[in-house]
Amino acid sequence: SSGINAEYGDKLALGLTAAIPLLALSKVLQIQANFSNGHTGQLSFVTSLMNVLGTLARLFTVLQEVDDQLILANAGIVFLLNFIIIAQFFLYWNVTPQTVQKDKDH
């Protein structure tokens, strides 16, 4: 019985380890695109807000219920990157692709 749990734990750790760079890469690419474009474009504020609130809840739950640094690191990194995307909405609040183009034309 303990062999099955250990094997499951190893697979879970491997999956989480693989997921961290993939999740981070997707968020970093979005952050970079927003920064390069000077606006958030078609990105939904509501969806991004739900992402950050969901990852905040996950982070809180992990801190309360789980004693695993890998899971904590995963939740923390994803929360931080989601938070940066929300911050970009406020940074570029009144900026649209059209206003960026007007600034480039002048």
mmCIF file of N, CA, C and O in Angstrom:
data_model
loop_
_atom_site.group_PDB
_atom_site.id
_atom_site.type_symbol
_atom_site.label_atom_id
_atom_site.label_comp_id
_atom_site.label_asym_id
_atom_site.label_seq_id
_atom_site.Cartn_x
_atom_site.Cartn_y
_atom_site.Cartn_z
ATOM 1 N N SER A 1 0.820 -1.197 0.000
ATOM 2 C CA SER A 1 0.000 0.000 0.000
ATOM 3 C C SER A 1 0.862 1.258 0.000
ATOM 4 O O SER A 1 0.586 2.199 -0.714
ATOM 5 N N SER A 2 1.941 1.263 0.828
ATOM 6 C CA SER A 2 2.780 2.455 0.883
ATOM 7 C C SER A 2 3.546 2.657 -0.419
ATOM 8 O O SER A 2 3.880 3.772 -0.772
ATOM 9 N N GLY A 3 3.824 1.564 -1.158
ATOM 10 C CA GLY A 3 4.489 1.680 -2.451
ATOM 11 C C GLY A 3 3.633 2.414 -3.461
ATOM 12 O O GLY A 3 4.123 3.189 -4.260
ATOM 13 N N ILE A 4 2.336 2.164 -3.416
ATOM 14 C CA ILE A 4 1.417 2.849 -4.331
ATOM 15 C C ILE A 4 1.394 4.339 -4.005
ATOM 16 O O ILE A 4 1.456 5.181 -4.886
ATOM 17 N N ASN A 5 1.327 4.690 -2.719
ATOM 18 C CA ASN A 5 1.312 6.102 -2.325
ATOM 19 C C ASN A 5 2.603 6.796 -2.696
ATOM 20 O O ASN A 5 2.593 7.931 -3.136
ATOM 21 N N ALA A 6 3.737 6.122 -2.502
ATOM 22 C CA ALA A 6 5.026 6.716 -2.855
ATOM 23 C C ALA A 6 5.122 6.931 -4.360
ATOM 24 O O ALA A 6 5.596 7.970 -4.810
ATOM 25 N N GLU A 7 4.645 5.957 -5.129
ATOM 26 C CA GLU A 7 4.680 6.087 -6.589
ATOM 27 C C GLU A 7 3.778 7.231 -7.042
ATOM 28 O O GLU A 7 4.149 8.017 -7.896
ATOM 29 N N TYR A 8 2.604 7.331 -6.442
ATOM 30 C CA TYR A 8 1.682 8.421 -6.756
ATOM 31 C C TYR A 8 2.321 9.765 -6.405
ATOM 32 O O TYR A 8 2.246 10.717 -7.166
ATOM 33 N N GLY A 9 2.965 9.845 -5.243
ATOM 34 C CA GLY A 9 3.616 11.077 -4.812
ATOM 35 C C GLY A 9 4.731 11.481 -5.757
ATOM 36 O O GLY A 9 4.896 12.660 -6.060
ATOM 37 N N ASP A 10 5.492 10.495 -6.238
ATOM 38 C CA ASP A 10 6.564 10.795 -7.192
ATOM 39 C C ASP A 10 6.003 11.336 -8.497
ATOM 40 O O ASP A 10 6.545 12.274 -9.072
ATOM 41 N N LYS A 11 4.908 10.729 -8.973
ATOM 42 C CA LYS A 11 4.281 11.195 -10.219
ATOM 43 C C LYS A 11 3.692 12.589 -10.037
ATOM 44 O O LYS A 11 3.777 13.427 -10.931
ATOM 45 N N LEU A 12 3.093 12.837 -8.875
ATOM 46 C CA LEU A 12 2.536 14.162 -8.594
ATOM 47 C C LEU A 12 3.652 15.203 -8.580
ATOM 48 O O LEU A 12 3.520 16.276 -9.171
ATOM 49 N N ALA A 13 4.745 14.886 -7.926
ATOM 50 C CA ALA A 13 5.877 15.818 -7.867
ATOM 51 C C ALA A 13 6.430 16.087 -9.258
ATOM 52 O O ALA A 13 6.744 17.235 -9.595
ATOM 53 N N LEU A 14 6.539 15.043 -10.071
ATOM 54 C CA LEU A 14 7.032 15.220 -11.440
ATOM 55 C C LEU A 14 6.082 16.096 -12.246
ATOM 56 O O LEU A 14 6.515 17.003 -12.957
ATOM 57 N N GLY A 15 4.787 15.862 -12.118
ATOM 58 C CA GLY A 15 3.796 16.672 -12.830
ATOM 59 C C GLY A 15 3.846 18.125 -12.411
ATOM 60 O O GLY A 15 3.794 19.034 -13.246
ATOM 61 N N LEU A 16 3.941 18.374 -11.113
ATOM 62 C CA LEU A 16 4.021 19.760 -10.622
ATOM 63 C C LEU A 16 5.304 20.427 -11.073
ATOM 64 O O LEU A 16 5.308 21.601 -11.443
ATOM 65 N N THR A 17 6.395 19.680 -11.032
ATOM 66 C CA THR A 17 7.670 20.229 -11.463
ATOM 67 C C THR A 17 7.623 20.615 -12.936
ATOM 68 O O THR A 17 8.144 21.656 -13.331
ATOM 69 N N ALA A 18 6.982 19.796 -13.747
ATOM 70 C CA ALA A 18 6.855 20.092 -15.175
ATOM 71 C C ALA A 18 5.880 21.243 -15.410
ATOM 72 O O ALA A 18 6.051 22.032 -16.338
ATOM 73 N N ALA A 19 4.867 21.355 -14.561
ATOM 74 C CA ALA A 19 3.837 22.375 -14.762
ATOM 75 C C ALA A 19 4.331 23.775 -14.439
ATOM 76 O O ALA A 19 3.889 24.747 -15.059
ATOM 77 N N ILE A 20 5.231 23.909 -13.489
ATOM 78 C CA ILE A 20 5.685 25.245 -13.067
ATOM 79 C C ILE A 20 6.256 26.041 -14.244
ATOM 80 O O ILE A 20 5.804 27.151 -14.520
ATOM 81 N N PRO A 21 7.230 25.480 -14.989
ATOM 82 C CA PRO A 21 7.752 26.283 -16.107
ATOM 83 C C PRO A 21 6.723 26.528 -17.205
ATOM 84 O O PRO A 21 6.724 27.593 -17.821
ATOM 85 N N LEU A 22 5.827 25.574 -17.444
ATOM 86 C CA LEU A 22 4.808 25.770 -18.482
ATOM 87 C C LEU A 22 3.831 26.871 -18.098
ATOM 88 O O LEU A 22 3.507 27.743 -18.911
ATOM 89 N N LEU A 23 3.348 26.837 -16.853
ATOM 90 C CA LEU A 23 2.439 27.881 -16.386
ATOM 91 C C LEU A 23 3.140 29.238 -16.372
ATOM 92 O O LEU A 23 2.581 30.243 -16.809
ATOM 93 N N ALA A 24 4.364 29.235 -15.873
ATOM 94 C CA ALA A 24 5.118 30.489 -15.809
ATOM 95 C C ALA A 24 5.368 31.039 -17.208
ATOM 96 O O ALA A 24 5.216 32.240 -17.446
ATOM 97 N N LEU A 25 5.730 30.168 -18.142
ATOM 98 C CA LEU A 25 6.009 30.615 -19.505
ATOM 99 C C LEU A 25 4.778 31.264 -20.132
ATOM 100 O O LEU A 25 4.881 32.333 -20.742
ATOM 101 N N SER A 26 3.622 30.648 -19.964
ATOM 102 C CA SER A 26 2.411 31.221 -20.564
ATOM 103 C C SER A 26 2.107 32.595 -19.982
ATOM 104 O O SER A 26 1.722 33.519 -20.707
ATOM 105 N N LYS A 27 2.277 32.756 -18.681
ATOM 106 C CA LYS A 27 2.015 34.050 -18.043
ATOM 107 C C LYS A 27 3.087 35.079 -18.413
ATOM 108 O O LYS A 27 2.778 36.237 -18.672
ATOM 109 N N VAL A 28 4.351 34.655 -18.430
ATOM 110 C CA VAL A 28 5.442 35.569 -18.778
ATOM 111 C C VAL A 28 5.281 36.075 -20.214
ATOM 112 O O VAL A 28 5.496 37.255 -20.497
ATOM 113 N N LEU A 29 4.878 35.190 -21.127
ATOM 114 C CA LEU A 29 4.646 35.613 -22.516
ATOM 115 C C LEU A 29 3.533 36.648 -22.599
ATOM 116 O O LEU A 29 3.625 37.610 -23.358
ATOM 117 N N GLN A 30 2.462 36.465 -21.814
ATOM 118 C CA GLN A 30 1.364 37.435 -21.806
ATOM 119 C C GLN A 30 1.837 38.767 -21.219
ATOM 120 O O GLN A 30 1.539 39.836 -21.753
ATOM 121 N N ILE A 31 2.580 38.704 -20.132
ATOM 122 C CA ILE A 31 3.110 39.916 -19.507
ATOM 123 C C ILE A 31 4.013 40.659 -20.491
ATOM 124 O O ILE A 31 3.926 41.880 -20.643
ATOM 125 N N GLN A 32 4.881 39.923 -21.165
ATOM 126 C CA GLN A 32 5.796 40.523 -22.141
ATOM 127 C C GLN A 32 5.024 41.149 -23.310
ATOM 128 O O GLN A 32 5.352 42.254 -23.757
ATOM 129 N N ALA A 33 4.010 40.442 -23.794
ATOM 130 C CA ALA A 33 3.203 40.976 -24.904
ATOM 131 C C ALA A 33 2.512 42.273 -24.483
ATOM 132 O O ALA A 33 2.497 43.245 -25.240
ATOM 133 N N ASN A 34 1.942 42.289 -23.286
ATOM 134 C CA ASN A 34 1.290 43.511 -22.797
ATOM 135 C C ASN A 34 2.290 44.652 -22.706
ATOM 136 O O ASN A 34 2.001 45.778 -23.108
ATOM 137 N N PHE A 35 3.457 44.365 -22.169
ATOM 138 C CA PHE A 35 4.492 45.390 -22.026
ATOM 139 C C PHE A 35 4.948 45.903 -23.395
ATOM 140 O O PHE A 35 5.047 47.111 -23.616
ATOM 141 N N SER A 36 5.209 44.980 -24.317
ATOM 142 C CA SER A 36 5.678 45.369 -25.660
ATOM 143 C C SER A 36 4.637 46.181 -26.412
ATOM 144 O O SER A 36 4.973 47.131 -27.109
ATOM 145 N N ASN A 37 3.371 45.791 -26.272
ATOM 146 C CA ASN A 37 2.296 46.486 -26.976
ATOM 147 C C ASN A 37 1.904 47.798 -26.298
ATOM 148 O O ASN A 37 1.297 48.655 -26.916
ATOM 149 N N GLY A 38 2.203 47.912 -25.013
ATOM 150 C CA GLY A 38 1.815 49.112 -24.275
ATOM 151 C C GLY A 38 0.350 49.126 -23.904
ATOM 152 O O GLY A 38 -0.184 50.162 -23.526
ATOM 153 N N HIS A 39 -0.307 47.981 -23.986
ATOM 154 C CA HIS A 39 -1.716 47.845 -23.606
ATOM 155 C C HIS A 39 -2.028 46.370 -23.391
ATOM 156 O O HIS A 39 -1.227 45.505 -23.727
ATOM 157 N N THR A 40 -3.201 46.108 -22.833
ATOM 158 C CA THR A 40 -3.605 44.723 -22.569
ATOM 159 C C THR A 40 -4.454 44.144 -23.691
ATOM 160 O O THR A 40 -4.809 42.965 -23.636
ATOM 161 N N GLY A 41 -4.774 44.950 -24.689
ATOM 162 C CA GLY A 41 -5.475 44.444 -25.868
ATOM 163 C C GLY A 41 -6.822 43.812 -25.549
ATOM 164 O O GLY A 41 -7.627 44.382 -24.840
ATOM 165 N N GLN A 42 -7.035 42.604 -26.065
ATOM 166 C CA GLN A 42 -8.312 41.905 -25.921
ATOM 167 C C GLN A 42 -8.423 41.120 -24.611
ATOM 168 O O GLN A 42 -9.421 40.467 -24.368
ATOM 169 N N LEU A 43 -7.407 41.174 -23.782
ATOM 170 C CA LEU A 43 -7.399 40.415 -22.536
ATOM 171 C C LEU A 43 -8.545 40.877 -21.640
ATOM 172 O O LEU A 43 -8.777 42.072 -21.473
ATOM 173 N N SER A 44 -9.265 39.930 -21.064
ATOM 174 C CA SER A 44 -10.422 40.238 -20.230
ATOM 175 C C SER A 44 -9.991 40.539 -18.793
ATOM 176 O O SER A 44 -9.354 39.717 -18.138
ATOM 177 N N PHE A 45 -10.375 41.715 -18.292
ATOM 178 C CA PHE A 45 -10.075 42.076 -16.907
ATOM 179 C C PHE A 45 -10.779 41.137 -15.943
ATOM 180 O O PHE A 45 -10.189 40.689 -14.955
ATOM 181 N N VAL A 46 -12.039 40.820 -16.211
ATOM 182 C CA VAL A 46 -12.818 39.967 -15.308
ATOM 183 C C VAL A 46 -12.191 38.578 -15.211
ATOM 184 O O VAL A 46 -12.010 38.045 -14.111
ATOM 185 N N THR A 47 -11.830 38.004 -16.339
ATOM 186 C CA THR A 47 -11.199 36.680 -16.327
ATOM 187 C C THR A 47 -9.858 36.730 -15.611
ATOM 188 O O THR A 47 -9.538 35.845 -14.805
ATOM 189 N N SER A 48 -9.076 37.760 -15.855
ATOM 190 C CA SER A 48 -7.781 37.891 -15.194
ATOM 191 C C SER A 48 -7.952 38.091 -13.692
ATOM 192 O O SER A 48 -7.177 37.547 -12.897
ATOM 193 N N LEU A 49 -8.954 38.852 -13.303
ATOM 194 C CA LEU A 49 -9.237 39.051 -11.884
ATOM 195 C C LEU A 49 -9.649 37.735 -11.233
ATOM 196 O O LEU A 49 -9.197 37.413 -10.123
ATOM 197 N N MET A 50 -10.484 36.957 -11.907
ATOM 198 C CA MET A 50 -10.875 35.655 -11.367
ATOM 199 C C MET A 50 -9.658 34.729 -11.257
ATOM 200 O O MET A 50 -9.540 33.969 -10.292
ATOM 201 N N ASN A 51 -8.732 34.809 -12.213
ATOM 202 C CA ASN A 51 -7.498 34.021 -12.133
ATOM 203 C C ASN A 51 -6.693 34.390 -10.896
ATOM 204 O O ASN A 51 -6.212 33.512 -10.173
ATOM 205 N N VAL A 52 -6.517 35.693 -10.659
ATOM 206 C CA VAL A 52 -5.701 36.107 -9.516
ATOM 207 C C VAL A 52 -6.398 35.763 -8.194
ATOM 208 O O VAL A 52 -5.755 35.327 -7.238
ATOM 209 N N LEU A 53 -7.713 35.927 -8.138
ATOM 210 C CA LEU A 53 -8.436 35.579 -6.910
ATOM 211 C C LEU A 53 -8.431 34.067 -6.670
ATOM 212 O O LEU A 53 -8.292 33.613 -5.533
ATOM 213 N N GLY A 54 -8.556 33.298 -7.746
ATOM 214 C CA GLY A 54 -8.502 31.839 -7.630
ATOM 215 C C GLY A 54 -7.145 31.354 -7.171
ATOM 216 O O GLY A 54 -7.050 30.466 -6.314
ATOM 217 N N THR A 55 -6.081 31.947 -7.708
ATOM 218 C CA THR A 55 -4.747 31.528 -7.279
ATOM 219 C C THR A 55 -4.435 32.028 -5.869
ATOM 220 O O THR A 55 -3.704 31.369 -5.138
ATOM 221 N N LEU A 56 -5.022 33.159 -5.468
ATOM 222 C CA LEU A 56 -4.873 33.620 -4.088
ATOM 223 C C LEU A 56 -5.545 32.635 -3.126
ATOM 224 O O LEU A 56 -4.971 32.278 -2.097
ATOM 225 N N ALA A 57 -6.741 32.182 -3.480
ATOM 226 C CA ALA A 57 -7.432 31.187 -2.656
ATOM 227 C C ALA A 57 -6.633 29.883 -2.597
ATOM 228 O O ALA A 57 -6.511 29.265 -1.536
ATOM 229 N N ARG A 58 -6.067 29.487 -3.725
ATOM 230 C CA ARG A 58 -5.256 28.271 -3.755
ATOM 231 C C ARG A 58 -4.014 28.432 -2.881
ATOM 232 O O ARG A 58 -3.639 27.526 -2.136
ATOM 233 N N LEU A 59 -3.383 29.577 -2.956
ATOM 234 C CA LEU A 59 -2.198 29.849 -2.138
ATOM 235 C C LEU A 59 -2.553 29.783 -0.655
ATOM 236 O O LEU A 59 -1.832 29.168 0.146
ATOM 237 N N PHE A 60 -3.659 30.394 -0.272
ATOM 238 C CA PHE A 60 -4.114 30.366 1.116
ATOM 239 C C PHE A 60 -4.382 28.931 1.570
ATOM 240 O O PHE A 60 -3.965 28.516 2.653
ATOM 241 N N THR A 61 -5.053 28.157 0.729
ATOM 242 C CA THR A 61 -5.359 26.768 1.062
ATOM 243 C C THR A 61 -4.088 25.946 1.222
ATOM 244 O O THR A 61 -3.966 25.148 2.156
ATOM 245 N N VAL A 62 -3.143 26.137 0.311
ATOM 246 C CA VAL A 62 -1.877 25.403 0.399
ATOM 247 C C VAL A 62 -1.160 25.755 1.695
ATOM 248 O O VAL A 62 -0.643 24.871 2.387
ATOM 249 N N LEU A 63 -1.127 27.032 2.043
ATOM 250 C CA LEU A 63 -0.473 27.451 3.281
ATOM 251 C C LEU A 63 -1.135 26.831 4.509
ATOM 252 O O LEU A 63 -0.453 26.494 5.485
ATOM 253 N N GLN A 64 -2.461 26.672 4.474
ATOM 254 C CA GLN A 64 -3.193 26.144 5.621
ATOM 255 C C GLN A 64 -3.178 24.614 5.703
ATOM 256 O O GLN A 64 -3.148 24.054 6.792
ATOM 257 N N GLU A 65 -3.222 23.949 4.554
ATOM 258 C CA GLU A 65 -3.505 22.521 4.544
ATOM 259 C C GLU A 65 -2.363 21.611 4.097
ATOM 260 O O GLU A 65 -2.390 20.424 4.383
ATOM 261 N N VAL A 66 -1.392 22.122 3.351
ATOM 262 C CA VAL A 66 -0.407 21.263 2.717
ATOM 263 C C VAL A 66 0.991 21.670 3.174
ATOM 264 O O VAL A 66 1.332 22.855 3.179
ATOM 265 N N ASP A 67 1.784 20.679 3.521
ATOM 266 C CA ASP A 67 3.169 20.936 3.919
ATOM 267 C C ASP A 67 4.096 20.447 2.807
ATOM 268 O O ASP A 67 4.838 19.487 2.980
ATOM 269 N N ASP A 68 4.007 21.105 1.654
ATOM 270 C CA ASP A 68 4.813 20.697 0.503
ATOM 271 C C ASP A 68 5.333 21.956 -0.179
ATOM 272 O O ASP A 68 4.559 22.758 -0.707
ATOM 273 N N GLN A 69 6.644 22.129 -0.156
ATOM 274 C CA GLN A 69 7.253 23.335 -0.712
ATOM 275 C C GLN A 69 7.066 23.447 -2.222
ATOM 276 O O GLN A 69 6.969 24.550 -2.755
ATOM 277 N N LEU A 70 7.012 22.316 -2.925
ATOM 278 C CA LEU A 70 6.831 22.334 -4.369
ATOM 279 C C LEU A 70 5.444 22.861 -4.747
ATOM 280 O O LEU A 70 5.303 23.709 -5.621
ATOM 281 N N ILE A 71 4.425 22.386 -4.050
ATOM 282 C CA ILE A 71 3.062 22.864 -4.303
ATOM 283 C C ILE A 71 2.947 24.342 -3.918
ATOM 284 O O ILE A 71 2.329 25.140 -4.628
ATOM 285 N N LEU A 72 3.583 24.716 -2.818
ATOM 286 C CA LEU A 72 3.572 26.116 -2.389
ATOM 287 C C LEU A 72 4.268 27.006 -3.418
ATOM 288 O O LEU A 72 3.767 28.083 -3.760
ATOM 289 N N ALA A 73 5.415 26.561 -3.926
ATOM 290 C CA ALA A 73 6.135 27.339 -4.943
ATOM 291 C C ALA A 73 5.293 27.489 -6.203
ATOM 292 O O ALA A 73 5.218 28.581 -6.781
ATOM 293 N N ASN A 74 4.647 26.418 -6.618
ATOM 294 C CA ASN A 74 3.785 26.454 -7.803
ATOM 295 C C ASN A 74 2.686 27.493 -7.615
ATOM 296 O O ASN A 74 2.492 28.365 -8.464
ATOM 297 N N ALA A 75 1.974 27.422 -6.497
ATOM 298 C CA ALA A 75 0.869 28.356 -6.242
ATOM 299 C C ALA A 75 1.384 29.790 -6.132
ATOM 300 O O ALA A 75 0.761 30.722 -6.652
ATOM 301 N N GLY A 76 2.517 29.972 -5.478
ATOM 302 C CA GLY A 76 3.073 31.311 -5.296
ATOM 303 C C GLY A 76 3.512 31.959 -6.598
ATOM 304 O O GLY A 76 3.237 33.132 -6.846
ATOM 305 N N ILE A 77 4.182 31.188 -7.430
ATOM 306 C CA ILE A 77 4.656 31.719 -8.715
ATOM 307 C C ILE A 77 3.482 32.101 -9.604
ATOM 308 O O ILE A 77 3.456 33.181 -10.198
ATOM 309 N N VAL A 78 2.490 31.220 -9.699
ATOM 310 C CA VAL A 78 1.333 31.499 -10.557
ATOM 311 C C VAL A 78 0.552 32.708 -10.020
ATOM 312 O O VAL A 78 0.105 33.558 -10.794
ATOM 313 N N PHE A 79 0.408 32.808 -8.694
ATOM 314 C CA PHE A 79 -0.269 33.973 -8.120
ATOM 315 C C PHE A 79 0.476 35.258 -8.474
ATOM 316 O O PHE A 79 -0.125 36.244 -8.901
ATOM 317 N N LEU A 80 1.791 35.265 -8.286
ATOM 318 C CA LEU A 80 2.596 36.458 -8.570
ATOM 319 C C LEU A 80 2.456 36.893 -10.033
ATOM 320 O O LEU A 80 2.250 38.079 -10.326
ATOM 321 N N LEU A 81 2.524 35.941 -10.945
ATOM 322 C CA LEU A 81 2.411 36.283 -12.367
ATOM 323 C C LEU A 81 1.010 36.773 -12.717
ATOM 324 O O LEU A 81 0.852 37.723 -13.489
ATOM 325 N N ASN A 82 -0.022 36.148 -12.141
ATOM 326 C CA ASN A 82 -1.391 36.634 -12.365
ATOM 327 C C ASN A 82 -1.559 38.043 -11.800
ATOM 328 O O ASN A 82 -2.250 38.884 -12.389
ATOM 329 N N PHE A 83 -0.936 38.308 -10.659
ATOM 330 C CA PHE A 83 -1.009 39.633 -10.047
ATOM 331 C C PHE A 83 -0.351 40.687 -10.938
ATOM 332 O O PHE A 83 -0.856 41.802 -11.078
ATOM 333 N N ILE A 84 0.761 40.334 -11.568
ATOM 334 C CA ILE A 84 1.440 41.264 -12.482
ATOM 335 C C ILE A 84 0.522 41.608 -13.655
ATOM 336 O O ILE A 84 0.449 42.773 -14.080
ATOM 337 N N ILE A 85 -0.194 40.621 -14.172
ATOM 338 C CA ILE A 85 -1.135 40.890 -15.277
ATOM 339 C C ILE A 85 -2.232 41.849 -14.822
ATOM 340 O O ILE A 85 -2.582 42.794 -15.541
ATOM 341 N N ILE A 86 -2.766 41.661 -13.617
ATOM 342 C CA ILE A 86 -3.776 42.590 -13.093
ATOM 343 C C ILE A 86 -3.175 43.987 -12.946
ATOM 344 O O ILE A 86 -3.807 44.987 -13.279
ATOM 345 N N ALA A 87 -1.943 44.072 -12.464
ATOM 346 C CA ALA A 87 -1.284 45.374 -12.326
ATOM 347 C C ALA A 87 -1.164 46.054 -13.688
ATOM 348 O O ALA A 87 -1.291 47.288 -13.786
ATOM 349 N N GLN A 88 -0.922 45.281 -14.744
ATOM 350 C CA GLN A 88 -0.824 45.866 -16.082
ATOM 351 C C GLN A 88 -2.151 46.475 -16.538
ATOM 352 O O GLN A 88 -2.150 47.469 -17.263
ATOM 353 N N PHE A 89 -3.266 45.907 -16.119
ATOM 354 C CA PHE A 89 -4.557 46.524 -16.466
ATOM 355 C C PHE A 89 -4.626 47.938 -15.905
ATOM 356 O O PHE A 89 -5.106 48.854 -16.574
ATOM 357 N N PHE A 90 -4.158 48.132 -14.671
ATOM 358 C CA PHE A 90 -4.187 49.462 -14.071
ATOM 359 C C PHE A 90 -3.137 50.377 -14.691
ATOM 360 O O PHE A 90 -3.379 51.561 -14.877
ATOM 361 N N LEU A 91 -1.998 49.816 -15.039
ATOM 362 C CA LEU A 91 -0.939 50.592 -15.678
ATOM 363 C C LEU A 91 -1.383 51.110 -17.047
ATOM 364 O O LEU A 91 -1.105 52.246 -17.417
ATOM 365 N N TYR A 92 -2.088 50.259 -17.792
ATOM 366 C CA TYR A 92 -2.516 50.606 -19.151
ATOM 367 C C TYR A 92 -4.025 50.848 -19.223
ATOM 368 O O TYR A 92 -4.644 50.605 -20.251
ATOM 369 N N TRP A 93 -4.635 51.327 -18.141
ATOM 370 C CA TRP A 93 -6.090 51.392 -18.031
ATOM 371 C C TRP A 93 -6.756 52.130 -19.196
ATOM 372 O O TRP A 93 -7.721 51.654 -19.759
ATOM 373 N N ASN A 94 -6.282 53.290 -19.567
ATOM 374 C CA ASN A 94 -6.916 54.090 -20.626
ATOM 375 C C ASN A 94 -6.213 53.945 -21.968
ATOM 376 O O ASN A 94 -6.446 54.747 -22.868
ATOM 377 N N VAL A 95 -5.367 52.956 -22.097
ATOM 378 C CA VAL A 95 -4.610 52.771 -23.331
ATOM 379 C C VAL A 95 -5.287 51.694 -24.173
ATOM 380 O O VAL A 95 -5.625 50.630 -23.687
ATOM 381 N N THR A 96 -5.483 52.005 -25.445
ATOM 382 C CA THR A 96 -6.026 51.038 -26.395
ATOM 383 C C THR A 96 -5.036 50.905 -27.542
ATOM 384 O O THR A 96 -4.145 51.747 -27.689
ATOM 385 N N PRO A 97 -5.172 49.889 -28.361
ATOM 386 C CA PRO A 97 -4.277 49.798 -29.522
ATOM 387 C C PRO A 97 -4.321 51.055 -30.386
ATOM 388 O O PRO A 97 -3.311 51.477 -30.935
ATOM 389 N N GLN A 98 -5.486 51.705 -30.464
ATOM 390 C CA GLN A 98 -5.621 52.907 -31.277
ATOM 391 C C GLN A 98 -4.812 54.073 -30.685
ATOM 392 O O GLN A 98 -4.164 54.816 -31.415
ATOM 393 N N THR A 99 -4.839 54.243 -29.350
ATOM 394 C CA THR A 99 -4.077 55.344 -28.752
ATOM 395 C C THR A 99 -2.583 55.095 -28.855
ATOM 396 O O THR A 99 -1.814 56.037 -29.023
ATOM 397 N N VAL A 100 -2.160 53.847 -28.782
ATOM 398 C CA VAL A 100 -0.741 53.522 -28.954
ATOM 399 C C VAL A 100 -0.308 53.853 -30.375
ATOM 400 O O VAL A 100 0.746 54.435 -30.604
ATOM 401 N N GLN A 101 -1.139 53.535 -31.365
ATOM 402 C CA GLN A 101 -0.816 53.824 -32.765
ATOM 403 C C GLN A 101 -0.743 55.324 -33.005
ATOM 404 O O GLN A 101 0.141 55.796 -33.703
ATOM 405 N N LYS A 102 -1.667 56.089 -32.411
ATOM 406 C CA LYS A 102 -1.629 57.554 -32.553
ATOM 407 C C LYS A 102 -0.329 58.119 -31.997
ATOM 408 O O LYS A 102 0.272 59.014 -32.597
ATOM 409 N N ASP A 103 0.114 57.590 -30.843
ATOM 410 C CA ASP A 103 1.374 58.052 -30.247
ATOM 411 C C ASP A 103 2.560 57.715 -31.149
ATOM 412 O O ASP A 103 3.499 58.501 -31.255
ATOM 413 N N LYS A 104 2.532 56.574 -31.809
ATOM 414 C CA LYS A 104 3.625 56.185 -32.705
ATOM 415 C C LYS A 104 3.637 57.045 -33.959
ATOM 416 O O LYS A 104 4.688 57.305 -34.527
ATOM 417 N N ASP A 105 2.459 57.476 -34.405
ATOM 418 C CA ASP A 105 2.369 58.281 -35.619
ATOM 419 C C ASP A 105 2.880 59.708 -35.417
ATOM 420 O O ASP A 105 3.269 60.370 -36.364
ATOM 421 N N HIS A 106 2.872 60.187 -34.183
ATOM 422 C CA HIS A 106 3.304 61.571 -33.921
ATOM 423 C C HIS A 106 4.725 61.651 -33.564
ATOM 424 O O HIS A 106 5.509 61.102 -33.110
#
